[in-house]
Short mmCIF file of C-alpha atoms and ligand atoms in Angstrom, two decimals:
data_model
loop_
_atom_site.label_atom_id
_atom_site.label_comp_id
_atom_site.label_asym_id
_atom_site.label_seq_id
_atom_site.Cartn_x
_atom_site.Cartn_y
_atom_site.Cartn_z
CA MET A 235 2.16 15.97 12.08
CA PHE A 236 -0.41 15.13 14.07
CA PHE A 237 -2.91 17.02 16.77
CA ASP A 238 -2.88 16.24 19.83
CA TYR A 239 -6.36 15.87 20.53
CA ALA A 240 -6.38 15.61 24.37
CA ARG A 241 -5.77 19.22 24.26
CA PRO A 242 -8.54 21.70 22.87
CA PRO A 243 -6.59 24.06 20.08
CA SER A 244 -4.47 26.67 20.74
CA GLY A 245 -5.22 30.38 21.82
CA LEU A 246 -8.59 31.57 20.88
CA GLY A 247 -9.41 28.18 18.65
CA ARG A 248 -6.53 28.17 16.40
CA PHE A 249 -5.96 25.68 14.34
CA GLY A 250 -3.16 27.26 12.35
CA GLU A 251 -4.24 30.30 11.05
CA TYR A 252 -7.74 29.48 11.19
CA GLY A 253 -10.55 29.49 13.36
CA GLY A 254 -10.60 32.08 15.76
CA ARG A 255 -13.29 34.30 17.30
CA PHE A 256 -14.26 36.90 14.46
CA VAL A 257 -17.58 38.20 16.19
CA PRO A 258 -19.18 41.77 17.16
CA GLU A 259 -18.06 42.80 20.84
CA SER A 260 -21.43 42.32 22.25
CA LEU A 261 -21.41 38.05 21.50
CA VAL A 262 -17.78 37.55 23.21
CA PRO A 263 -19.22 37.64 26.76
CA ALA A 264 -21.61 34.78 25.61
CA CYS A 265 -18.17 32.90 23.54
CA ASP A 266 -16.40 33.15 26.44
CA GLU A 267 -19.38 31.28 28.67
CA VAL A 268 -19.66 28.90 25.83
CA GLU A 269 -16.43 28.36 26.41
CA ARG A 270 -15.83 28.16 29.99
CA GLU A 271 -19.03 26.08 30.35
CA PHE A 272 -18.25 23.98 28.13
CA ARG A 273 -14.64 23.31 29.22
CA ALA A 274 -16.25 22.59 32.92
CA ALA A 275 -18.72 20.11 31.75
CA TRP A 276 -16.19 18.18 29.51
CA GLY A 277 -13.90 18.22 32.43
CA ASP A 278 -16.53 16.52 34.22
CA PRO A 279 -17.38 12.63 34.40
CA SER A 280 -20.65 13.40 35.38
CA PHE A 281 -21.82 15.04 32.25
CA ARG A 282 -19.66 12.85 30.01
CA SER A 283 -21.83 9.82 31.63
CA ARG A 284 -24.98 11.44 31.40
CA LEU A 285 -24.63 12.24 27.21
CA GLU A 286 -23.19 9.10 27.11
CA ARG A 287 -26.13 7.29 28.35
CA VAL A 288 -28.88 10.00 26.42
CA LEU A 289 -26.52 9.11 22.97
CA SER A 290 -27.31 5.16 24.11
CA VAL A 291 -30.45 5.12 25.31
CA TYR A 292 -31.70 7.79 23.34
CA ALA A 293 -30.74 8.17 19.93
CA GLY A 294 -29.29 5.22 19.33
CA ARG A 295 -25.74 4.57 19.72
CA PRO A 296 -23.33 2.99 19.32
CA THR A 297 -24.46 2.87 15.64
CA PRO A 298 -23.04 -0.22 13.53
CA VAL A 299 -19.99 -0.76 11.02
CA THR A 300 -21.59 -2.33 8.52
CA PRO A 301 -19.58 -4.18 5.21
CA ALA A 302 -21.40 -3.48 1.90
CA TRP A 303 -21.05 -6.61 0.45
CA ARG A 304 -22.61 -6.09 -3.08
CA LEU A 305 -20.91 -2.92 -4.09
CA SER A 306 -17.56 -4.16 -2.18
CA ALA A 307 -17.23 -7.04 -4.57
CA GLU A 308 -18.70 -5.17 -7.97
CA LEU A 309 -16.14 -2.57 -7.00
CA GLY A 310 -13.26 -5.05 -5.83
CA ILE A 311 -12.60 -3.10 -2.64
CA THR A 312 -14.27 -3.67 0.72
CA LEU A 313 -15.92 -1.00 1.58
CA LEU A 314 -17.68 -0.76 5.30
CA LEU A 315 -20.33 2.12 6.14
CA LYS A 316 -20.59 3.72 9.65
CA LEU A 317 -24.70 3.87 9.93
CA GLU A 318 -25.48 7.10 11.52
CA ASP A 319 -28.64 6.92 9.38
CA LEU A 320 -29.90 4.59 12.18
CA LEU A 321 -29.53 7.63 14.49
CA HIS A 322 -32.56 8.73 16.17
CA THR A 323 -33.79 11.53 13.54
CA GLY A 324 -32.24 9.54 10.56
CA SER A 325 -28.20 11.87 10.76
CA HIS A 326 -25.41 12.31 12.58
CA LYS A 327 -26.63 15.81 14.00
CA ILE A 328 -27.91 14.45 16.78
CA ASN A 329 -24.52 13.41 18.26
CA SER A 330 -23.91 17.47 18.71
CA ALA A 331 -27.51 18.73 19.39
CA LEU A 332 -27.63 16.33 22.43
CA GLY A 333 -24.71 17.40 23.39
CA GLN A 334 -25.14 20.83 23.10
CA ALA A 335 -28.45 21.13 24.64
CA LEU A 336 -27.10 19.50 27.98
CA LEU A 337 -24.64 21.84 27.71
CA ALA A 338 -27.61 24.61 27.47
CA GLN A 339 -29.39 23.30 30.57
CA ARG A 340 -26.60 23.41 32.56
CA MET A 341 -26.07 26.76 31.20
CA GLY A 342 -29.43 27.78 32.70
CA LYS A 343 -30.66 28.79 29.20
CA ARG A 344 -34.56 27.67 28.16
CA ARG A 345 -34.17 28.19 24.77
CA LEU A 346 -31.92 26.92 21.77
CA ILE A 347 -31.47 28.89 18.06
CA ALA A 348 -30.29 27.28 15.96
CA GLU A 349 -29.95 27.42 11.85
CA THR A 350 -30.01 24.34 9.06
CA GLY A 351 -29.45 23.66 5.32
CA ALA A 352 -30.84 20.19 4.69
CA GLY A 353 -33.24 20.39 8.24
CA GLN A 354 -31.26 17.73 9.75
CA HIS A 355 -29.46 19.72 12.42
CA GLY A 356 -33.31 21.97 13.01
CA VAL A 357 -34.84 18.46 13.27
CA ALA A 358 -32.01 17.33 15.64
CA THR A 359 -32.24 20.88 17.55
CA ALA A 360 -35.82 20.59 17.57
CA THR A 361 -35.81 16.89 19.06
CA ALA A 362 -33.34 17.92 21.51
CA ALA A 363 -35.30 21.25 22.72
CA ALA A 364 -38.59 18.84 22.95
CA TRP A 365 -36.77 16.51 25.25
CA LEU A 366 -36.16 18.58 27.77
CA GLY A 367 -38.43 20.90 27.76
CA PHE A 368 -36.77 23.85 25.89
CA ALA A 369 -37.95 26.42 23.46
CA ALA A 370 -36.79 26.27 19.78
CA THR A 371 -36.30 28.74 16.97
CA VAL A 372 -34.78 27.68 13.94
CA PHE A 373 -33.65 29.74 10.88
CA MET A 374 -34.02 28.35 7.13
CA GLY A 375 -33.19 29.85 4.23
CA GLU A 376 -36.26 29.73 1.96
CA ARG A 377 -34.92 27.99 -0.99
CA ASP A 378 -34.09 25.25 1.69
CA ILE A 379 -37.63 25.47 3.24
CA GLU A 380 -38.68 24.48 -0.22
CA ARG A 381 -36.75 21.61 -1.23
CA GLN A 382 -36.53 20.40 2.29
CA GLU A 383 -40.18 20.34 3.18
CA LEU A 384 -40.53 17.42 5.27
CA ASN A 385 -37.99 18.37 7.61
CA VAL A 386 -39.38 21.78 8.09
CA PHE A 387 -43.11 20.09 8.83
CA ARG A 388 -41.16 17.58 11.07
CA MET A 389 -39.94 21.13 13.29
CA ARG A 390 -42.81 22.29 13.57
CA MET A 391 -44.70 19.36 14.64
CA LEU A 392 -41.98 18.87 17.24
CA GLY A 393 -42.91 22.39 18.22
CA ALA A 394 -40.07 24.64 16.83
CA GLU A 395 -40.99 28.08 15.03
CA VAL A 396 -39.06 27.81 11.73
CA VAL A 397 -38.03 31.49 10.53
CA PRO A 398 -37.94 31.81 6.96
CA VAL A 399 -34.99 33.49 5.92
CA SER A 400 -35.08 35.74 2.88
CA THR A 401 -31.49 37.34 2.52
CA GLY A 402 -29.10 36.21 0.01
CA SER A 403 -29.10 32.97 -1.44
CA ARG A 404 -31.56 31.85 0.73
CA THR A 405 -29.38 28.46 1.80
CA LEU A 406 -27.67 27.64 4.90
CA LYS A 407 -25.33 30.47 4.29
CA ASP A 408 -27.79 33.14 5.13
CA ALA A 409 -29.61 31.31 7.78
CA ILE A 410 -26.26 31.34 9.40
CA SER A 411 -26.27 34.94 9.40
CA GLU A 412 -29.71 35.50 10.88
CA ALA A 413 -28.78 32.91 13.58
CA LEU A 414 -26.17 34.62 14.89
CA ARG A 415 -27.83 38.25 15.11
CA HIS A 416 -30.94 36.99 16.34
CA TRP A 417 -28.29 35.75 18.89
CA VAL A 418 -27.04 38.75 19.43
CA SER A 419 -30.12 39.50 21.03
CA SER A 420 -31.71 36.99 22.63
CA VAL A 421 -28.32 35.66 24.23
CA ASP A 422 -29.60 35.90 27.75
CA ASP A 423 -31.91 33.66 27.80
CA SER A 424 -30.99 31.55 24.81
CA TYR A 425 -28.27 29.03 23.76
CA TYR A 426 -26.84 29.09 19.82
CA CYS A 427 -26.69 25.16 18.70
CA ILE A 428 -24.69 25.39 16.11
CA GLY A 429 -24.63 22.69 13.53
CA SER A 430 -21.22 22.22 12.51
CA VAL A 431 -17.46 22.51 13.07
CA MET A 432 -17.92 26.17 12.04
CA GLY A 433 -18.58 29.72 14.04
CA PRO A 434 -16.30 31.70 16.85
CA HIS A 435 -13.77 29.29 19.22
CA PRO A 436 -15.30 27.14 20.51
CA TYR A 437 -17.92 26.00 18.40
CA PRO A 438 -15.51 24.20 15.97
CA TRP A 439 -13.48 22.54 18.06
CA MET A 440 -16.31 21.80 20.72
CA VAL A 441 -18.73 20.23 17.91
CA ARG A 442 -16.16 18.00 16.94
CA GLU A 443 -15.59 16.96 20.60
CA PHE A 444 -19.35 16.27 20.18
CA GLN A 445 -19.08 14.15 16.76
CA ARG A 446 -15.56 12.59 17.78
CA VAL A 447 -17.62 9.47 19.04
CA ILE A 448 -18.44 7.98 15.43
CA GLY A 449 -14.50 8.11 14.67
CA ASP A 450 -13.78 6.68 18.43
CA GLU A 451 -16.58 3.72 17.45
CA ALA A 452 -15.43 3.08 14.14
CA ARG A 453 -11.78 2.86 15.12
CA THR A 454 -12.64 0.26 17.24
CA GLN A 455 -15.13 -1.46 15.20
CA CYS A 456 -12.92 -1.32 11.86
CA ALA A 457 -9.74 -3.43 14.08
CA ALA A 458 -12.48 -5.74 14.52
CA GLU A 459 -13.85 -5.98 11.01
CA LEU A 460 -10.36 -5.83 9.22
CA ARG A 461 -7.44 -8.14 8.99
CA THR A 462 -5.17 -4.60 8.90
CA GLY A 463 -7.30 -3.03 11.74
CA THR A 464 -7.64 0.12 10.05
CA PRO A 465 -8.72 0.78 6.96
CA ASP A 466 -6.65 2.31 3.99
CA PHE A 467 -9.56 5.22 3.55
CA VAL A 468 -11.45 7.14 5.64
CA VAL A 469 -14.22 8.71 3.49
CA ALA A 470 -16.99 11.48 4.88
CA CYS A 471 -18.77 14.05 3.20
CA ILE A 472 -18.62 17.63 4.00
CA GLY A 473 -20.70 20.91 4.37
CA GLY A 474 -19.48 22.36 6.93
CA GLY A 475 -17.83 19.43 7.99
CA SER A 476 -18.99 17.67 11.29
CA ASN A 477 -18.99 14.68 10.56
CA ALA A 478 -16.31 14.42 8.70
CA ALA A 479 -14.34 16.27 11.48
CA GLY A 480 -16.10 13.32 13.98
CA THR A 481 -15.02 10.46 12.23
CA PHE A 482 -11.16 11.81 11.24
CA ALA A 483 -10.48 12.39 15.14
CA GLY A 484 -10.97 8.73 15.20
CA PHE A 485 -8.05 7.74 12.50
CA LEU A 486 -6.04 10.81 12.79
CA ASP A 487 -3.05 9.15 13.98
CA THR A 488 -2.95 5.75 12.50
CA PRO A 489 -1.72 5.97 8.40
CA ALA A 490 -5.27 5.70 7.17
CA GLN A 491 -5.29 8.44 3.98
CA LEU A 492 -8.75 10.98 4.95
CA VAL A 493 -10.86 12.10 2.19
CA GLY A 494 -13.48 14.83 2.57
CA VAL A 495 -16.04 15.12 -0.62
CA GLU A 496 -16.82 18.78 -1.42
CA ALA A 497 -19.76 19.50 -3.17
CA ALA A 498 -18.06 20.89 -6.64
CA GLY A 499 -20.23 23.82 -6.49
CA GLY A 500 -19.50 24.38 -2.69
CA ALA A 501 -15.66 23.49 -2.93
CA ALA A 502 -14.08 25.46 -0.25
CA VAL A 503 -11.22 24.07 -0.31
CA ASN A 504 -10.56 23.23 -3.84
CA ALA A 505 -11.80 26.79 -5.14
CA GLY A 506 -11.76 29.23 -2.23
CA THR A 507 -9.06 31.75 -0.43
CA THR A 508 -8.28 32.39 3.42
CA GLY A 509 -11.27 34.77 4.60
CA VAL A 510 -13.65 35.57 7.91
CA LEU A 511 -17.29 33.82 7.58
CA HIS A 512 -19.54 33.55 10.24
CA GLY A 513 -17.18 34.55 13.12
CA PHE A 514 -14.12 32.32 12.22
CA ARG A 515 -11.20 32.82 9.51
CA THR A 516 -11.35 29.84 6.65
CA LYS A 517 -11.25 28.63 3.37
CA VAL A 518 -14.04 30.37 1.89
CA LEU A 519 -15.57 30.82 -1.44
CA GLN A 520 -15.30 34.84 -2.35
CA ASP A 521 -14.34 37.25 -5.03
CA SER A 522 -11.30 39.94 -5.03
CA HIS A 523 -13.17 42.39 -3.19
CA GLY A 524 -13.98 39.84 -0.51
CA GLN A 525 -17.56 38.96 -1.30
CA ILE A 526 -18.70 35.79 -0.62
CA SER A 527 -20.28 33.82 -3.27
CA GLU A 528 -22.71 32.04 -3.65
CA ALA A 529 -22.24 28.30 -2.87
CA HIS A 530 -24.39 25.67 -4.98
CA SER A 531 -25.46 21.62 -4.32
CA ILE A 532 -28.36 19.05 -5.01
CA ALA A 533 -27.51 18.48 -1.20
CA ALA A 534 -28.88 21.66 0.94
CA GLY A 535 -26.65 20.09 3.29
CA LEU A 536 -23.45 21.24 1.27
CA ASP A 537 -24.70 24.09 0.11
CA TYR A 538 -22.05 26.11 2.26
CA PRO A 539 -19.57 28.43 0.57
CA GLY A 540 -16.94 27.90 4.13
CA ILE A 541 -15.67 24.91 5.59
CA GLY A 542 -14.85 23.50 9.28
CA SER A 543 -11.48 26.09 10.58
CA GLU A 544 -9.98 22.47 11.20
CA HIS A 545 -10.23 20.99 8.08
CA ALA A 546 -8.88 24.24 6.56
CA TYR A 547 -5.88 23.47 8.39
CA LEU A 548 -5.46 19.22 7.84
CA ALA A 549 -6.19 20.14 3.79
CA ASP A 550 -2.70 22.26 4.25
CA LEU A 551 -0.51 19.82 6.36
CA GLY A 552 -1.61 17.70 3.82
CA ARG A 553 -3.14 15.14 6.70
CA ALA A 554 -6.74 15.06 4.89
CA ARG A 555 -7.56 15.85 1.15
CA TYR A 556 -10.17 17.11 0.06
CA VAL A 557 -12.13 16.53 -3.35
CA THR A 558 -15.02 17.28 -5.00
CA VAL A 559 -18.14 15.42 -6.96
CA ASP A 560 -20.82 17.32 -9.14
CA ASP A 561 -24.84 16.50 -8.89
CA HIS A 562 -24.83 14.54 -11.48
CA GLU A 563 -22.61 11.91 -10.09
CA VAL A 564 -24.01 12.12 -6.93
CA VAL A 565 -27.61 11.08 -7.96
CA LYS A 566 -26.27 7.95 -10.00
CA ALA A 567 -24.36 7.08 -6.84
CA LEU A 568 -27.65 7.78 -4.67
CA ARG A 569 -29.09 5.46 -6.64
CA LYS A 570 -26.61 2.52 -7.17
CA LEU A 571 -26.05 2.85 -3.51
CA GLY A 572 -29.63 1.89 -2.92
CA GLY A 573 -29.63 -0.75 -5.25
CA SER A 574 -26.50 -2.77 -4.48
CA GLU A 575 -27.67 -2.54 -0.42
CA GLY A 576 -30.90 -1.07 -0.32
CA ILE A 577 -29.22 1.55 1.46
CA PHE A 578 -31.76 4.98 0.62
CA CYS A 579 -29.06 7.45 2.00
CA ALA A 580 -29.32 11.49 2.06
CA LEU A 581 -27.36 13.33 -1.00
CA GLU A 582 -25.01 14.59 1.32
CA PHE A 583 -23.60 11.25 1.47
CA ALA A 584 -24.60 10.46 -1.56
CA HIS A 585 -21.38 12.63 -2.42
CA ALA A 586 -18.82 10.55 -0.73
CA VAL A 587 -20.39 7.15 -2.53
CA ALA A 588 -19.42 9.14 -5.93
CA TRP A 589 -16.19 9.90 -4.87
CA VAL A 590 -15.18 6.31 -4.17
CA LEU A 591 -17.16 5.13 -7.29
CA ARG A 592 -14.63 7.36 -9.30
CA ALA A 593 -11.75 7.31 -7.51
CA VAL A 594 -12.08 3.04 -7.82
CA GLU A 595 -12.35 3.42 -11.34
CA GLN A 596 -9.25 6.18 -12.17
CA GLY A 597 -7.34 3.72 -9.69
CA GLU A 598 -6.97 6.06 -6.99
CA ILE A 599 -8.53 3.40 -4.57
CA PRO A 600 -6.22 0.35 -5.62
CA PRO A 601 -8.01 -3.32 -5.83
CA GLY A 602 -8.31 -4.79 -2.73
CA ALA A 603 -8.53 -1.56 -0.47
CA THR A 604 -10.34 -0.88 2.59
CA VAL A 605 -12.40 2.10 2.71
CA LEU A 606 -14.40 3.57 5.38
CA LEU A 607 -17.36 5.97 4.59
CA THR A 608 -19.47 7.67 7.27
CA LEU A 609 -22.92 7.18 6.01
CA SER A 610 -24.08 10.68 7.75
CA GLY A 611 -27.75 10.73 7.13
CA ARG A 612 -30.73 8.92 5.38
CA GLY A 613 -32.70 10.02 2.05
CA ASP A 614 -36.02 10.35 3.26
CA LYS A 615 -35.91 14.10 3.37
CA ASP A 616 -34.46 13.86 -0.34
CA MET A 617 -37.67 12.55 -1.85
CA PRO A 618 -39.06 15.38 -3.61
CA THR A 619 -35.73 16.78 -4.72
CA LEU A 620 -35.05 13.46 -6.85
CA MET A 621 -38.22 13.09 -7.43
CA GLU A 622 -37.83 16.38 -9.39
CA SER A 623 -34.72 15.20 -10.66
CA THR A 624 -35.60 11.74 -12.16
CA PRO A 625 -38.28 10.18 -14.41
CA VAL A 626 -40.97 9.93 -12.07
CA THR A 627 -43.44 13.02 -13.09
CA PRO A 628 -46.65 11.67 -10.99
CA PRO A 629 -49.76 12.41 -13.42
CA GLN A 630 -50.75 15.69 -11.33
CA ARG A 631 -47.40 17.07 -12.39
CA GLN A 632 -47.37 16.21 -15.30
CA GLN A 633 -50.98 18.01 -16.59
CA VAL A 634 -50.03 21.13 -15.01
CA ILE A 635 -46.40 20.94 -17.17
CA VAL A 636 -48.51 20.41 -19.94
CA GLU A 637 -50.91 22.77 -19.69
CA ARG A 638 -48.53 25.12 -19.34
CA SER A 639 -46.02 24.01 -22.26
CA TRP A 640 -46.07 25.41 -25.33
CA GLY A 641 -43.87 24.59 -28.79
CA PHE A 642 -43.01 20.82 -27.70
CA VAL A 643 -43.12 19.08 -24.16
CA TYR A 644 -39.53 17.06 -23.66
CA ALA A 645 -39.62 14.22 -21.74
CA VAL A 646 -36.39 13.31 -19.95
CA SER A 647 -36.22 9.56 -19.92
CA LEU A 648 -33.78 8.88 -17.52
CA MET A 649 -30.93 10.85 -15.40
CA GLY A 650 -27.68 10.36 -17.26
CA THR A 651 -25.99 11.96 -20.62
CA THR A 652 -26.91 10.93 -23.87
CA GLY A 653 -23.53 9.50 -25.01
CA GLU A 654 -23.16 7.20 -22.24
CA ARG A 655 -25.86 5.17 -23.66
CA LEU A 656 -26.04 1.55 -25.19
CA GLU A 657 -29.98 1.56 -24.79
CA LEU A 658 -32.69 3.63 -24.08
CA ALA A 659 -34.54 3.97 -20.69
CA GLY A 660 -37.52 1.93 -20.69
CA SER A 661 -39.48 4.44 -18.48
CA GLY A 662 -39.25 7.07 -21.84
CA ARG A 663 -42.24 5.10 -23.70
CA GLU A 664 -44.34 4.94 -20.30
CA LEU A 665 -43.47 8.62 -19.59
CA ALA A 666 -44.09 10.26 -23.46
CA THR A 667 -47.11 8.04 -23.92
CA SER A 668 -48.66 9.21 -20.86
CA LEU A 669 -47.99 13.28 -21.41
CA ARG A 670 -49.15 12.04 -25.64
CA ARG A 671 -52.70 11.68 -23.95
CA ARG A 672 -52.94 14.55 -21.93
CA THR A 673 -51.78 17.24 -24.96
CA ASP A 674 -51.96 18.05 -28.50
CA LEU A 675 -48.37 19.36 -28.42
CA PRO A 676 -45.29 17.40 -29.80
CA VAL A 677 -43.83 15.72 -27.47
CA LEU A 678 -39.55 14.65 -27.58
CA ALA A 679 -38.15 12.26 -26.26
CA GLY A 680 -34.60 12.86 -24.69
CA PHE A 681 -31.90 11.75 -22.88
CA GLY A 682 -30.25 8.99 -23.40
CA VAL A 683 -30.88 8.88 -27.59
CA SER A 684 -27.25 8.90 -29.50
CA SER A 685 -27.87 6.93 -32.85
CA PRO A 686 -30.00 6.23 -35.31
CA HIS A 687 -31.23 2.98 -34.41
CA HIS A 688 -32.40 4.81 -30.78
CA ALA A 689 -34.05 7.53 -32.71
CA ALA A 690 -36.09 5.13 -34.51
CA LYS A 691 -37.19 2.96 -31.43
CA ALA A 692 -38.12 6.53 -29.80
CA ALA A 693 -39.88 7.66 -32.64
CA ARG A 694 -42.64 4.94 -31.90
CA TYR A 695 -43.91 6.63 -29.36
CA ALA A 696 -42.66 10.00 -29.20
CA ASP A 697 -43.46 12.95 -32.09
CA GLY A 698 -39.34 13.51 -31.99
CA VAL A 699 -35.81 13.48 -29.99
CA VAL A 700 -33.60 15.93 -28.21
CA VAL A 701 -30.06 15.07 -28.68
CA GLY A 702 -27.48 16.51 -27.13
CA SER A 703 -23.99 14.98 -25.45
CA ALA A 704 -23.81 12.56 -28.72
CA LEU A 705 -23.29 15.81 -30.89
CA MET A 706 -21.11 17.35 -28.43
CA LEU A 707 -18.88 13.94 -28.09
CA LYS A 708 -18.67 14.50 -31.88
CA VAL A 709 -17.33 17.97 -31.63
CA LEU A 710 -14.79 16.77 -29.18
CA ASP A 711 -13.87 13.80 -31.53
CA GLY A 712 -12.93 16.99 -33.69
CA ALA A 713 -16.23 16.83 -36.50
CA GLY A 714 -17.15 19.82 -38.04
CA PRO A 715 -20.55 21.51 -39.27
CA GLU A 716 -20.40 18.76 -42.29
CA GLN A 717 -20.16 15.69 -40.09
CA LEU A 718 -22.63 16.81 -37.27
CA GLY A 719 -25.53 18.19 -40.33
CA ALA A 720 -25.04 14.65 -41.48
CA SER A 721 -25.45 12.93 -38.39
CA VAL A 722 -28.11 15.12 -37.65
CA ALA A 723 -29.61 13.94 -40.94
CA SER A 724 -29.78 10.44 -40.08
CA LEU A 725 -31.38 10.82 -37.29
CA ARG A 726 -34.13 12.43 -38.67
CA ALA A 727 -34.11 9.57 -41.10
CA ALA A 728 -34.33 7.40 -38.77
CA LEU A 729 -37.41 9.11 -36.83
CA ASP A 730 -39.39 8.87 -40.81
CA THR A 731 -38.78 4.97 -41.06
CA ALA A 732 -39.57 4.12 -37.49
CA ASP A 733 -42.30 1.50 -38.02
CA GLY A 734 -45.21 2.54 -35.34
C1 PLP B 178 -27.15 13.79 6.12
C2 PLP B 178 -25.91 15.10 6.29
N1 PLP B 178 -25.03 14.21 5.99
C3 PLP B 178 -23.66 15.83 6.14
C4 PLP B 178 -23.98 17.18 6.11
C5 PLP B 178 -23.15 18.17 6.33
O1 PLP B 178 -22.56 18.03 7.76
P1 PLP B 178 -21.70 18.08 8.20
O2 PLP B 178 -20.72 18.71 7.21
O3 PLP B 178 -21.16 18.92 9.46
O4 PLP B 178 -21.34 17.16 8.27
C6 PLP B 178 -25.40 17.25 6.73
C7 PLP B 178 -26.36 18.74 7.09
O5 PLP B 178 -27.24 19.22 6.72
C8 PLP B 178 -26.23 16.37 6.59
O6 PLP B 178 -27.89 16.22 7.06
#
């Protein structure tokens, strides 16, 4: 069963039991106005051709579909990447921000309000506002401000006001609530430029229409690239779900399997139940009293406890499948893509790569399959997060760490789990040696130590080792206290026999 995409959703923007408009009385006329104006604009060839031109000469459309050569060969599949990261401002968010900004101009508004998580939609909105000579106010959770510092600076440089939100989890959910509250009080001159396929009708439908350019282009490009015409799998990451909705729109009436990848800690489809959030009905993470639960993801743009209403419906229909990956797989996938293709992607998109890696390994994606991934954004914004979660601690930060430590300093030599490693990471030696130069405290090496051989090697540059999952794996294999004690003793003995 497919949607008829030539038509808007039924009633007040219903996708099955999802969607709709659950807003305070004071916002009803504003939502009505946006809907009326969008319908008129979308049916107006001059608006459509202006948007098309702006997307082309300003944003950089069409974006290419490129084969990921080396990763494809390694995985035994054909992997195609739709490069939305090449767009002006670095992600797909500009497609909808420019569309909505032109709509706001047509409506006679002079100011854009937006929320942002990863900062990409905030940057896109600030850019569209600057380009049209509008003011822009962007709401952003304090936690996201900390981890997406670069984008906050970019927004301010573009002339936008960034308003920190200190309520709740201080992330995207709270920023949207605050932006909606602010819109109520400034609706006369302001247009609320929502960043994903969420919110009250007409936003989920309208944002999907502005993003469907991704799927429409990709469909034509895949037809030229693939012998089979359409890919077997079409995969995208999901925060609110706009890059996925735009991509899926191009493939809904094909046999392609549609896969949306959620963060494990923000898995609204997999762990949520039906509820109302931010003015629309959807699947949402909540407790038995309807209190919204906090989402968590290393990717600020996926840290959302709900999902676009259309996705909730596609999940119920079984037309699209929604899967999850955890932060750990994501960082590994990001490095893998960088190392194989020379593309440093956003943490959000790395979720899609992580699922493909796992699905190939587990045979869910069979050898020879064709897979299209929408590469939703580039990774520059994530550099500080990655520097914290990978062992690239710069000397200045090492100094702060040793000054604030007591007991011992734990030098984490590589991302990963202990039990997985055959060899220790070379970077461990460098880090531990540098830390030892700065402190008299014992420096212990970890992550990668799983055998006496490793312990002996680590003892050449560290005062001890921390062993985690290698011992956990033994427990899972049925080891009791005695065997564990023996393991620890053999590691201890290896430390003492180290030759250096
Ligand atoms: C690069 C990137 N990809 C994906 C997302 C998730 O948003 P959506 O699900 O609406 O595409 C974000 C959100 O900020 C993002 O910055």
